[in-house]
Coordinates of C-alpha atoms and ligand atoms in Angstrom, one line a residue:
M1 CA 72.9 15.4 8.0
S2 CA 72.1 13.1 5.1
A3 CA 73.6 15.5 2.6
S4 CA 76.8 15.7 4.5
S5 CA 77.0 11.8 4.8
E6 CA 76.6 11.6 1.0
R7 CA 79.5 14.0 0.6
D8 CA 81.6 11.9 3.1
T9 CA 80.9 8.8 1.0
Q10 CA 82.0 10.6 -2.2
Q11 CA 85.1 11.9 -0.6
T12 CA 85.9 8.4 0.8
G13 CA 85.3 7.0 -2.7
R14 CA 87.8 9.5 -4.2
H15 CA 90.4 8.4 -1.7
G16 CA 89.4 4.8 -2.3
F17 CA 90.0 5.2 -6.0
G18 CA 93.0 7.6 -5.6
D19 CA 95.9 6.9 -3.3
L20 CA 95.7 3.5 -1.8
R21 CA 94.7 4.3 1.8
E22 CA 94.1 7.4 4.0
T23 CA 96.4 7.7 6.9
A24 CA 94.9 8.0 10.5
V25 CA 96.4 11.5 10.8
D26 CA 94.9 12.5 7.5
K27 CA 91.5 11.2 8.7
V28 CA 91.7 13.2 12.0
T29 CA 92.7 16.3 10.2
R30 CA 89.9 15.8 7.7
L31 CA 87.3 15.1 10.4
T32 CA 88.4 18.1 12.4
R33 CA 88.1 20.3 9.3
E34 CA 84.7 18.8 8.6
L35 CA 83.6 19.4 12.1
A36 CA 84.8 23.0 12.1
R37 CA 83.0 23.5 8.8
S38 CA 79.8 22.0 10.1
E39 CA 80.0 24.1 13.3
A40 CA 80.6 27.2 11.2
R41 CA 77.6 26.4 9.1
F42 CA 75.6 25.7 12.2
R43 CA 76.7 29.0 13.8
D44 CA 75.9 30.8 10.6
V45 CA 72.4 29.3 10.5
I46 CA 71.9 30.2 14.2
E47 CA 73.3 33.7 13.6
R48 CA 70.9 34.4 10.8
N49 CA 67.9 33.1 12.7
A50 CA 65.2 35.7 13.3
D51 CA 64.6 34.2 16.8
A52 CA 67.0 35.0 19.6
I53 CA 69.2 31.9 20.2
V54 CA 71.0 31.4 23.5
V55 CA 73.2 28.4 24.2
V56 CA 73.3 27.7 27.9
D57 CA 75.6 25.1 29.4
A58 CA 74.7 22.6 32.1
T59 CA 75.7 25.1 34.8
G60 CA 73.3 27.8 33.4
I61 CA 76.1 29.9 31.9
I62 CA 75.5 31.5 28.5
R63 CA 78.0 30.1 26.0
F64 CA 76.7 31.6 22.8
V65 CA 74.1 34.2 21.7
N66 CA 73.1 35.2 18.2
Q67 CA 72.5 38.8 16.9
A68 CA 68.8 38.6 17.6
A69 CA 69.5 37.6 21.2
T70 CA 71.7 40.7 21.8
S71 CA 68.8 42.9 20.5
L72 CA 66.2 41.1 22.6
F73 CA 68.2 41.4 25.8
E74 CA 69.7 44.8 24.8
R75 CA 73.2 43.6 25.8
T76 CA 76.4 43.0 23.8
R77 CA 77.8 39.5 23.1
Q78 CA 80.6 40.2 25.5
Q79 CA 78.1 41.1 28.3
L80 CA 76.0 38.1 27.7
I81 CA 78.5 35.3 27.1
G82 CA 79.9 33.9 30.3
S83 CA 77.0 35.4 32.4
A84 CA 74.2 33.4 34.0
F85 CA 71.2 33.0 31.8
G86 CA 68.8 33.4 34.8
F87 CA 65.8 31.5 33.4
P88 CA 65.3 27.9 34.2
V89 CA 65.9 25.8 31.0
L90 CA 64.5 22.3 30.5
G91 CA 64.9 20.4 27.3
G92 CA 61.7 19.9 25.3
E93 CA 59.8 22.6 27.2
T94 CA 58.2 25.7 25.8
T95 CA 57.6 28.5 28.3
E96 CA 56.4 32.1 28.3
L97 CA 58.7 34.7 29.8
E98 CA 58.1 38.2 30.8
L99 CA 61.0 40.5 29.9
V100 CA 61.2 44.2 30.7
R101 CA 62.9 45.9 27.9
G102 CA 63.4 49.7 27.7
G103 CA 60.9 49.9 30.6
R104 CA 58.3 48.1 28.5
P105 CA 57.2 44.6 29.4
R106 CA 57.6 42.1 26.5
T107 CA 56.1 38.6 26.3
V108 CA 58.7 36.1 25.0
E109 CA 58.1 32.5 24.1
M110 CA 61.1 30.2 24.8
R111 CA 61.6 26.8 23.3
V112 CA 64.5 24.7 24.7
V113 CA 66.2 21.7 23.2
A114 CA 68.9 19.7 24.9
S115 CA 72.0 19.5 22.7
E116 CA 75.7 19.8 22.9
W117 CA 78.1 22.7 22.6
E118 CA 81.7 22.5 22.1
G119 CA 81.8 18.9 23.4
G120 CA 79.7 19.4 26.5
A121 CA 76.0 19.1 27.3
A122 CA 74.1 22.2 26.7
F123 CA 70.7 23.6 26.0
I124 CA 69.8 25.7 23.0
A125 CA 67.0 28.1 23.9
S126 CA 65.3 29.9 21.1
L127 CA 63.3 33.0 22.2
R128 CA 60.6 34.7 20.1
D129 CA 59.1 38.1 21.0
M130 CA 55.4 37.4 21.1
T131 CA 54.4 40.9 22.4
E132 CA 53.0 42.2 19.1
R133 CA 51.1 39.0 18.4
K134 CA 49.8 38.9 22.0
N135 CA 48.8 42.5 21.7
A136 CA 47.0 41.8 18.4
E137 CA 45.3 38.7 20.0
E138 CA 44.3 40.8 23.0
T139 CA 42.9 43.6 20.7
A140 CA 41.0 40.9 18.6
R141 CA 39.7 39.4 21.9
R142 CA 38.6 42.8 23.1
L143 CA 37.0 43.6 19.8
A144 CA 35.2 40.3 19.8
L145 CA 34.0 41.0 23.4
E146 CA 32.9 44.5 22.4
Q147 CA 31.1 43.2 19.4
T148 CA 29.3 40.6 21.6
A149 CA 28.5 43.3 24.1
R150 CA 27.2 45.6 21.4
A151 CA 25.1 42.8 19.9
T152 CA 23.8 41.9 23.3
A153 CA 22.9 45.6 24.0
E154 CA 21.3 46.0 20.6
D155 CA 19.3 42.8 21.2
A156 CA 18.2 44.1 24.6
V157 CA 17.2 47.5 23.1
A158 CA 15.3 45.6 20.3
R159 CA 13.5 43.4 22.9
L160 CA 12.7 46.4 25.1
S161 CA 11.3 48.4 22.2
F162 CA 9.3 45.3 21.2
L163 CA 7.9 45.1 24.7
L164 CA 7.1 48.8 24.8
E165 CA 5.4 48.5 21.4
S166 CA 3.4 45.5 22.7
T167 CA 2.4 47.4 25.9
T168 CA 1.2 50.3 23.7
V169 CA -0.8 47.9 21.6
F170 CA -2.3 46.1 24.6
T171 CA -3.2 49.2 26.5
S172 CA -4.8 50.8 23.4
S173 CA -7.8 48.5 23.8
L174 CA -10.1 47.8 26.7
N175 CA -11.4 44.7 24.9
A176 CA -10.0 41.4 26.1
D177 CA -10.6 39.7 22.8
A178 CA -8.6 42.4 20.9
V179 CA -5.8 42.2 23.4
L180 CA -5.5 38.4 22.9
E181 CA -5.7 38.8 19.1
N182 CA -2.9 41.4 19.3
L183 CA -0.8 39.1 21.5
A184 CA -0.9 36.3 18.9
R185 CA -0.2 38.7 16.0
L186 CA 2.8 40.3 17.8
C187 CA 4.4 37.0 18.4
V188 CA 4.2 35.7 14.9
G189 CA 7.3 36.6 12.9
R190 CA 9.3 38.0 15.8
L191 CA 9.1 35.0 18.1
A192 CA 7.3 32.2 16.4
D193 CA 6.0 30.8 13.0
W194 CA 2.5 30.5 14.5
A195 CA 0.8 31.5 17.7
V196 CA -2.4 30.2 19.3
I197 CA -4.5 31.7 22.1
Y198 CA -6.4 29.1 24.2
A199 CA -9.4 30.1 26.3
V200 CA -10.8 27.9 29.1
A201 CA -14.5 27.3 29.5
S202 CA -16.2 26.8 32.9
D203 CA -16.5 23.0 32.2
G204 CA -12.7 22.7 32.1
S205 CA -12.5 22.4 28.3
A206 CA -10.3 24.7 26.2
Q207 CA -10.7 26.2 22.8
R208 CA -8.3 27.8 20.4
T209 CA -9.8 31.3 20.1
H210 CA -7.1 32.9 17.9
V211 CA -4.7 31.1 15.6
V212 CA -2.2 33.2 13.6
H213 CA 0.2 31.6 11.1
A214 CA 3.1 33.4 9.4
D215 CA 2.5 31.4 6.2
P216 CA -0.8 32.5 4.6
A217 CA -1.1 29.0 3.0
K218 CA -1.6 27.6 6.4
A219 CA -4.4 30.1 7.3
A220 CA -7.2 27.6 6.4
V221 CA -5.7 24.9 8.7
A222 CA -5.3 27.5 11.5
T223 CA -9.0 28.5 11.1
A224 CA -10.2 24.9 11.1
L225 CA -8.3 24.2 14.3
Q226 CA -10.4 26.9 16.1
S227 CA -13.5 24.8 15.8
V228 CA -11.8 21.8 17.6
R229 CA -12.6 21.6 21.3
I230 CA -9.9 20.4 23.7
L231 CA -11.8 18.1 26.1
P232 CA -11.4 18.5 29.9
R233 CA -9.1 16.0 31.5
G234 CA -7.8 15.2 28.0
P235 CA -4.1 14.7 27.0
H236 CA -3.5 18.3 25.7
P237 CA -0.7 20.0 27.8
V238 CA -2.5 23.3 27.6
L239 CA -4.9 22.0 30.3
D240 CA -2.0 21.5 32.7
V241 CA -0.5 24.9 31.8
I242 CA -3.8 26.6 32.7
Q243 CA -4.2 24.7 35.9
T244 CA -0.6 24.9 37.2
R245 CA 0.2 28.3 35.6
R246 CA 3.6 26.8 34.7
R247 CA 5.0 27.0 31.2
H248 CA 5.6 23.9 29.1
I249 CA 8.3 23.6 26.4
V250 CA 8.5 20.9 23.8
S251 CA 11.8 21.2 21.9
S252 CA 11.2 18.5 19.3
I253 CA 7.8 17.6 17.9
D254 CA 7.2 14.3 16.0
D255 CA 4.1 12.4 15.0
T256 CA 4.2 10.3 18.3
F257 CA 4.1 13.5 20.3
I258 CA 1.2 14.9 18.1
D259 CA -0.7 11.6 18.6
S260 CA -0.2 11.8 22.4
V261 CA -1.7 15.3 22.7
T262 CA -4.6 15.2 20.3
S263 CA -7.9 13.5 21.1
D264 CA -9.3 12.7 17.6
T265 CA -8.3 12.1 14.0
R266 CA -9.4 15.4 12.7
E267 CA -7.4 17.4 15.3
R268 CA -4.4 15.1 14.7
E269 CA -4.5 15.7 10.9
L270 CA -4.8 19.5 11.3
V271 CA -2.0 19.7 13.8
R272 CA 0.2 17.5 11.6
A273 CA -0.6 19.7 8.6
L274 CA 1.0 22.7 10.4
G275 CA 4.3 20.9 10.3
L276 CA 5.5 21.9 13.8
T277 CA 9.0 21.3 15.0
S278 CA 9.0 22.8 18.6
Y279 CA 6.7 24.8 20.8
V280 CA 6.3 26.7 24.0
L281 CA 3.0 27.0 26.0
L282 CA 2.6 29.8 28.5
P283 CA -0.2 30.8 30.8
V284 CA -1.9 34.2 30.2
A285 CA -2.7 35.3 33.8
A286 CA -2.8 38.2 36.1
H287 CA -3.0 38.2 39.9
D288 CA -5.2 35.3 40.8
R289 CA -7.0 34.9 37.5
V290 CA -5.9 32.7 34.5
F291 CA -7.5 33.9 31.2
G292 CA -6.0 31.2 29.0
A293 CA -2.7 30.2 27.4
L294 CA -0.5 31.3 24.6
A295 CA 1.3 28.7 22.4
L296 CA 4.2 29.8 20.3
A297 CA 5.3 27.2 17.7
A298 CA 8.1 26.9 15.2
S299 CA 7.6 25.1 11.9
T300 CA 11.2 25.2 10.7
P301 CA 14.0 23.4 12.5
A302 CA 16.1 26.6 12.0
R303 CA 13.9 28.4 14.5
Q304 CA 14.7 27.3 18.0
F305 CA 13.4 28.9 21.2
T306 CA 16.3 30.3 23.0
P307 CA 16.1 31.1 26.8
T308 CA 16.0 34.8 25.7
D309 CA 13.0 34.1 23.4
V310 CA 11.2 32.2 26.2
A311 CA 11.9 35.0 28.7
L312 CA 10.6 37.6 26.2
A313 CA 7.5 35.4 25.6
D314 CA 6.9 35.2 29.4
D315 CA 7.1 39.0 29.6
L316 CA 4.8 39.4 26.7
A317 CA 2.2 37.0 28.1
A318 CA 2.4 38.6 31.5
R319 CA 1.8 42.1 30.0
A320 CA -1.1 40.7 27.9
G321 CA -2.5 39.1 31.1
L322 CA -2.6 42.4 32.9
A323 CA -4.2 44.1 29.8
V324 CA -6.8 41.3 29.7
E325 CA -7.4 41.7 33.4
N326 CA -8.0 45.5 32.9
A327 CA -10.3 44.9 30.0
T328 CA -12.2 42.3 32.0
L329 CA -12.5 44.6 35.0
Y330 CA -13.7 47.4 32.8
E331 CA -16.3 45.2 31.2
E332 CA -17.4 43.9 34.6
A333 CA -17.6 47.5 35.9
N334 CA -19.7 48.5 32.8
V335 CA -22.1 45.6 33.4
A336 CA -22.4 46.6 37.1
N337 CA -22.9 50.2 36.1
R338 CA -25.6 49.3 33.5
G339 CA -27.3 47.3 36.2
K340 CA -27.2 50.2 38.6
A341 CA -28.5 52.6 36.0
D342 CA -31.4 50.2 35.1
L343 CA -32.3 49.9 38.7
L344 CA -32.3 53.6 39.2
A345 CA -34.4 54.2 36.1
V346 CA -37.0 51.6 37.2
V347 CA -37.1 52.8 40.8
S348 CA -37.4 56.5 39.8
H349 CA -40.1 55.8 37.3
D350 CA -42.1 53.7 39.7
L351 CA -41.8 56.3 42.5
R352 CA -43.0 59.1 40.2
T353 CA -46.5 57.5 39.6
P354 CA -47.7 57.6 43.2
L355 CA -46.0 61.0 43.7
N356 CA -48.0 62.4 40.8
A357 CA -51.2 61.0 42.4
I358 CA -50.3 62.7 45.7
I359 CA -49.8 66.0 43.9
G360 CA -53.0 65.6 41.9
Y361 CA -55.1 64.9 45.1
A362 CA -53.4 67.8 46.9
D363 CA -54.5 70.0 44.0
L364 CA -58.0 68.7 44.2
L365 CA -58.2 69.4 48.0
D366 CA -56.8 72.9 47.4
L367 CA -59.6 73.4 44.8
G368 CA -62.2 72.4 47.5
L369 CA -62.9 69.0 46.1
P370 CA -64.7 66.9 47.1
E371 CA -65.5 69.5 49.7
P372 CA -64.0 72.8 50.8
I373 CA -61.3 72.7 53.5
G374 CA -60.3 75.3 56.1
E375 CA -57.4 77.8 55.7
R376 CA -55.1 75.9 58.1
S377 CA -55.7 72.7 56.3
K378 CA -55.0 74.5 53.0
T379 CA -51.5 75.5 54.4
Q380 CA -50.8 71.8 55.3
V381 CA -52.0 70.6 51.9
G382 CA -49.7 73.3 50.2
R383 CA -46.8 71.8 52.2
I384 CA -47.7 68.3 51.0
R385 CA -47.7 69.5 47.4
T386 CA -44.4 71.4 47.7
S387 CA -42.7 68.4 49.2
A388 CA -44.1 66.1 46.6
R389 CA -43.0 68.4 43.8
H390 CA -39.5 68.6 45.2
L391 CA -39.4 64.8 45.3
V392 CA -40.5 64.7 41.7
Y393 CA -37.7 67.2 40.9
L394 CA -35.1 65.0 42.7
L395 CA -36.4 61.9 41.0
D396 CA -36.2 63.6 37.6
E397 CA -32.6 64.4 38.3
L398 CA -31.9 60.8 39.3
L399 CA -33.7 59.6 36.2
D400 CA -31.7 61.9 33.9
F401 CA -28.5 60.8 35.5
A402 CA -29.4 57.1 35.3
R403 CA -30.4 57.5 31.6
L404 CA -27.2 59.3 30.7
D405 CA -25.1 56.9 32.7
A406 CA -26.6 53.9 30.9
G407 CA -26.0 55.7 27.5
G408 CA -29.7 55.6 26.8
V409 CA -30.1 59.2 25.6
T410 CA -30.7 60.0 22.0
I411 CA -29.6 63.3 20.5
R412 CA -31.8 64.9 17.9
R413 CA -30.0 67.7 16.1
S414 CA -31.6 70.5 14.1
R415 CA -30.6 74.0 13.1
I416 CA -31.7 76.4 15.8
D417 CA -31.2 79.9 17.0
A418 CA -29.5 79.6 20.4
L419 CA -30.9 83.0 21.4
V420 CA -34.4 81.6 21.3
V421 CA -33.5 78.9 23.7
L422 CA -31.8 81.4 26.0
R423 CA -35.0 83.6 26.1
E424 CA -37.1 80.5 26.8
V425 CA -34.9 79.6 29.8
R426 CA -35.1 83.2 31.0
D427 CA -38.9 83.2 30.8
V428 CA -39.2 79.8 32.7
M429 CA -36.8 80.7 35.4
E430 CA -37.6 84.4 35.9
P431 CA -40.4 83.8 38.5
L432 CA -38.1 81.6 40.5
A433 CA -35.4 84.3 40.4
A434 CA -37.8 87.0 41.3
K435 CA -39.0 85.0 44.2
A436 CA -35.4 84.8 45.4
G437 CA -35.1 88.6 45.0
L438 CA -32.7 88.3 42.0
S439 CA -32.9 89.6 38.5
L440 CA -32.3 87.4 35.5
V441 CA -31.3 88.9 32.2
V442 CA -30.2 87.8 28.7
D443 CA -27.2 89.8 27.7
A444 CA -26.7 89.3 23.9
A445 CA -26.9 91.2 20.6
D446 CA -30.3 90.9 19.0
T447 CA -29.0 88.8 16.1
P448 CA -29.8 85.1 15.7
Q449 CA -27.1 82.6 16.9
W450 CA -27.5 79.7 14.5
V451 CA -26.2 76.4 15.7
I452 CA -26.9 72.7 14.8
T453 CA -27.6 71.0 18.1
D454 CA -30.3 69.4 20.2
A455 CA -32.5 72.3 21.5
D456 CA -34.1 70.2 24.3
K457 CA -30.7 69.1 25.7
L458 CA -29.4 72.7 25.4
R459 CA -32.5 73.9 27.3
Q460 CA -32.0 71.2 30.0
I461 CA -28.3 72.3 30.4
L462 CA -29.2 75.9 30.8
L463 CA -32.2 75.3 33.1
N464 CA -29.8 73.4 35.4
L465 CA -27.1 76.1 35.3
V466 CA -29.6 78.9 35.9
G467 CA -31.3 76.9 38.6
N468 CA -28.0 76.5 40.4
A469 CA -27.2 80.2 40.0
I470 CA -30.5 81.0 41.7
K471 CA -29.9 78.5 44.5
Y472 CA -26.4 79.7 45.3
T473 CA -26.9 83.5 44.9
R474 CA -28.3 85.7 47.8
H475 CA -28.5 89.0 45.9
G476 CA -27.5 90.5 42.6
T477 CA -28.1 89.5 39.0
I478 CA -27.9 86.3 36.9
T479 CA -26.8 87.0 33.3
I480 CA -27.2 84.6 30.4
G481 CA -24.9 85.5 27.5
V482 CA -23.9 84.1 24.2
R483 CA -20.8 84.6 22.1
D484 CA -20.0 83.3 18.6
G485 CA -16.5 82.4 17.5
D486 CA -14.7 79.1 16.6
R487 CA -17.3 77.7 19.0
L488 CA -20.6 79.0 20.3
R489 CA -20.1 79.9 24.0
I490 CA -23.2 80.3 26.2
S491 CA -22.4 81.6 29.7
V492 CA -24.4 81.7 32.9
H493 CA -22.9 84.3 35.3
D494 CA -24.1 84.9 38.9
T495 CA -23.0 87.1 41.8
G496 CA -23.4 84.3 44.3
I497 CA -21.4 82.6 47.0
G498 CA -18.8 81.3 44.5
I499 CA -16.7 78.1 44.6
A500 CA -13.3 77.8 46.2
P501 CA -10.5 77.0 43.8
E502 CA -9.8 73.5 45.3
N503 CA -13.4 72.5 44.7
L504 CA -13.7 73.7 41.1
S505 CA -12.6 70.4 39.5
R506 CA -15.0 68.4 41.7
V507 CA -18.3 70.2 41.2
F508 CA -19.0 68.1 38.1
E509 CA -18.6 64.8 39.9
P510 CA -21.8 62.9 40.5
F511 CA -23.3 63.2 44.0
W512 CA -20.6 65.7 45.0
Q513 CA -21.6 68.9 46.8
V514 CA -19.3 71.7 48.0
D515 CA -20.7 72.1 51.5
P516 CA -22.9 69.5 53.2
S517 CA -24.5 72.3 55.2
E518 CA -25.6 73.9 51.9
R519 CA -27.1 70.5 51.0
A520 CA -29.4 70.7 54.0
R521 CA -30.5 74.2 52.9
H522 CA -31.0 73.4 49.2
T523 CA -31.8 69.7 49.4
G524 CA -30.1 69.1 46.0
T525 CA -28.8 65.7 44.8
G526 CA -25.4 66.7 43.7
L527 CA -26.2 65.4 40.3
G528 CA -27.2 68.5 38.4
L529 CA -23.7 69.5 37.1
S530 CA -22.7 65.9 36.3
V531 CA -25.8 65.8 34.1
V532 CA -24.9 69.1 32.6
R533 CA -21.4 67.9 31.7
R534 CA -22.6 64.6 30.2
L535 CA -25.2 66.5 28.1
A536 CA -22.6 69.0 26.9
E537 CA -20.3 66.1 25.9
L538 CA -23.1 64.4 24.0
L539 CA -23.6 67.6 22.1
G540 CA -19.9 67.5 21.1
G541 CA -19.1 70.3 23.5
E542 CA -17.9 70.9 27.0
V543 CA -18.7 72.9 30.1
T544 CA -16.2 74.9 32.2
V545 CA -16.4 77.0 35.3
E546 CA -14.6 80.1 36.6
S547 CA -15.4 81.2 40.1
R548 CA -14.3 83.3 43.0
V549 CA -15.6 82.8 46.5
V550 CA -18.0 85.7 47.4
D551 CA -17.7 87.3 43.9
G552 CA -19.7 84.7 42.0
S553 CA -19.4 82.0 39.3
T554 CA -19.5 81.8 35.5
F555 CA -20.3 78.5 33.8
V556 CA -19.6 78.4 30.1
V557 CA -21.0 75.8 27.7
A558 CA -19.0 75.7 24.5
L559 CA -20.7 74.0 21.5
P560 CA -19.3 73.2 18.1
S561 CA -20.3 76.1 15.9
T562 CA -21.7 74.1 12.9
T563 CA -24.1 76.6 11.5
N564 CA -24.6 75.1 8.0
Ligands
LIG601 P1 -26.7 70.3 43.6 O1 -26.9 71.7 43.2 O2 -27.9 69.4 43.5 O3 -26.0 70.1 45.0 P2 -24.9 70.2 41.4 O4 -24.2 69.0 40.7 O5 -25.8 71.0 40.5 O6 -25.6 69.6 42.6 O7 -23.7 71.1 42.0 C1 -22.7 70.6 42.8 C2 -22.2 71.5 43.8 O8 -21.6 72.6 43.1 C3 -23.3 72.2 44.6 O9 -23.7 71.4 45.7 C4 -22.8 73.5 44.9 O10 -22.1 73.5 46.1 C5 -21.8 73.9 43.8 N1 -22.4 74.8 42.8 C6 -23.0 74.5 41.7 N2 -23.4 75.6 41.0 C7 -23.0 76.7 41.8 C8 -23.0 78.1 41.7 N3 -23.6 78.7 40.6 N4 -22.5 78.9 42.6 C9 -21.9 78.3 43.7 N5 -21.8 76.9 43.9 C10 -22.3 76.2 42.9

C-alpha cells in the first residue's frame, strides 16, 4: 500500500509539473485504471497462493476461488463460483474442517478475514490442507508413546530382574546377618549412594549394623557410624519407623535436619561428613516381627527418590524381611534341636548307668552269687536281664541319634579293607541270624576292597542294616555283598517281608516305622535307618533301598571310592 501511495505521489507530481491541472474525468479514469491494476495484482497474488483461497460474500455465496481451491475441493471454478460455500465463516477466526476428498478424509485449517470484494462486504477464507502434518504429528505422538511404553516396559523388566536377583541372593543364605548385609549392598548403586541397616535392641535403642557407601572414600565414616548407639526415645526417625512400621521420607536434608535427628556432636559430625541430600527409611519386617530398618540415602542432588524407587525399595525390604524371618526361624529351630539332642544325650547316658547295674546284678544272681537260686528264679532273672539289655540297646540307638542330630560325631578316616569289616559284621551277627533260622553270608570276591573311610562308622551302619534284615525276615538268606566302581557299593540283601513302594522314601525318617503292629513285635525305635543315613552322609556317601513286598529288600551303602 505504501509503495503504491509513493507512485501516486510521483504521478501527481508529474501532472503538477506538466499540464496545469488534471481534469475530474481524467482522475476518475486514472483511479479506475489504478484500481483495476491493483485488483489484478491482488488476484494474481491470490491465484499464485499455495493455500486455497475462497472469497465468500455476505450471503455465503462463493465469489472467487483460486487454483489451489479448485484442487482442494476437486471442482472447477464454474462449479464453485456462485454456489454456497457451506462452512460458517467468521472474520478473524481459525477453524479446523474435515473434508472428504476422493473418499479420504482430509483435515483443513481455515483462516478467515473480513474484507471487501467488488465493492461489497466479503470474507476471504484461506484453507490449508493439514492432513500430512497432522498425520506426521500423530505418527510422532504414537512414536513418543511407544518409546515411553518401551522405556517403561524395559524399566519394569530391569526392576523385576533386580528383584529376582535379590530374592536369589537373600534365599541363598540362612543367616540373618548375611541377608541384611546383602540387602544394603544390593541397594547401593542401583537405588542409593549409601545404605544403612539398623537393628533394634531389647532396651529400645537402635544400632547401625551395616553401613555401605558407594564412595570408598566415605568407608571410614560409614564404619565409624556403626559404633554410635541411637538412644531409645531419642530424636532419630528410625525409632518411629521401627515402632510404627511406616516408611519415612526426607526429600531435602540440611544441617538443621541433621541437628534435629542426632543426639551428640560426634554422630552429628559423622552424618554431616556423609553429605546427604535426601533419604528414605523403611521397616524390615515380616508377619508380626520387625527386625530393623533400612535407610537409603542420596548424597548428590541429582539422585532423587522417585515413587518407583520407593516402591522398589519397599519390595526389596519386604523380601529381605521374609528372608531374615526364615533365617531367624531356622536358627531358633537349630537351637531348639540342639537343646533336644543335649537332653536326649544326658537322659540316655544317665539311664544307662542304673541299667548296667541291673544287668550286672542279674548276671551275679545267675552265677549263684551271693547264693544259688532255684531254676524258676533263674528263668525270671534271665527275663530281667533280657529286658534290661533291650533297654540298653534302645538307649544306645537314642544316644547315637541324639549325638548325630547335634552334630557331635567325629569321623576318623583311615585306609581299610571293606571286606574285613563285612566279615566282622557277619561274625557278630551270625549267632543272631542262626537263632532266627536264617543264614547270613558274605558274597564277594576274595580280593581286598580298599577304601578310605571310618571303619567304626561303616561297621555301625552294617550292623544296623543286618540287624533290620534279621528282624524283618522270616526265612531265607541274608547276603552282604561289595562291589567296586566309581563308588564302593556295599549291599545288604534279605528275603524278608519287604517294604511297600509308598513307604520306601519314609523308612529313613526318624521314629518312622512301616507297621505299628510290627513295632509291637520288634520293639524297635524307628531310629536305626535314620542313624544309618546320617552316618553314610557323614562318610560322604549315601544309602538307598530297593524292595518288593514279600520278595525282600536290598539296602545299598555307596561310599566315595578314594583308595589312595
Ligand atoms: P526300627 O527297625 O527300629 O523300627 P528303622 O529305622 O531301622 O527302625 O526302620 C524303620 C522301618 O523300616 C522299620 O520299622 C521297618 O518297618 C522298615 N524296615 C527297615 N528295614 C527293613 C527290612 N530289611 N525289611 C523290611 N522292612 C524294613
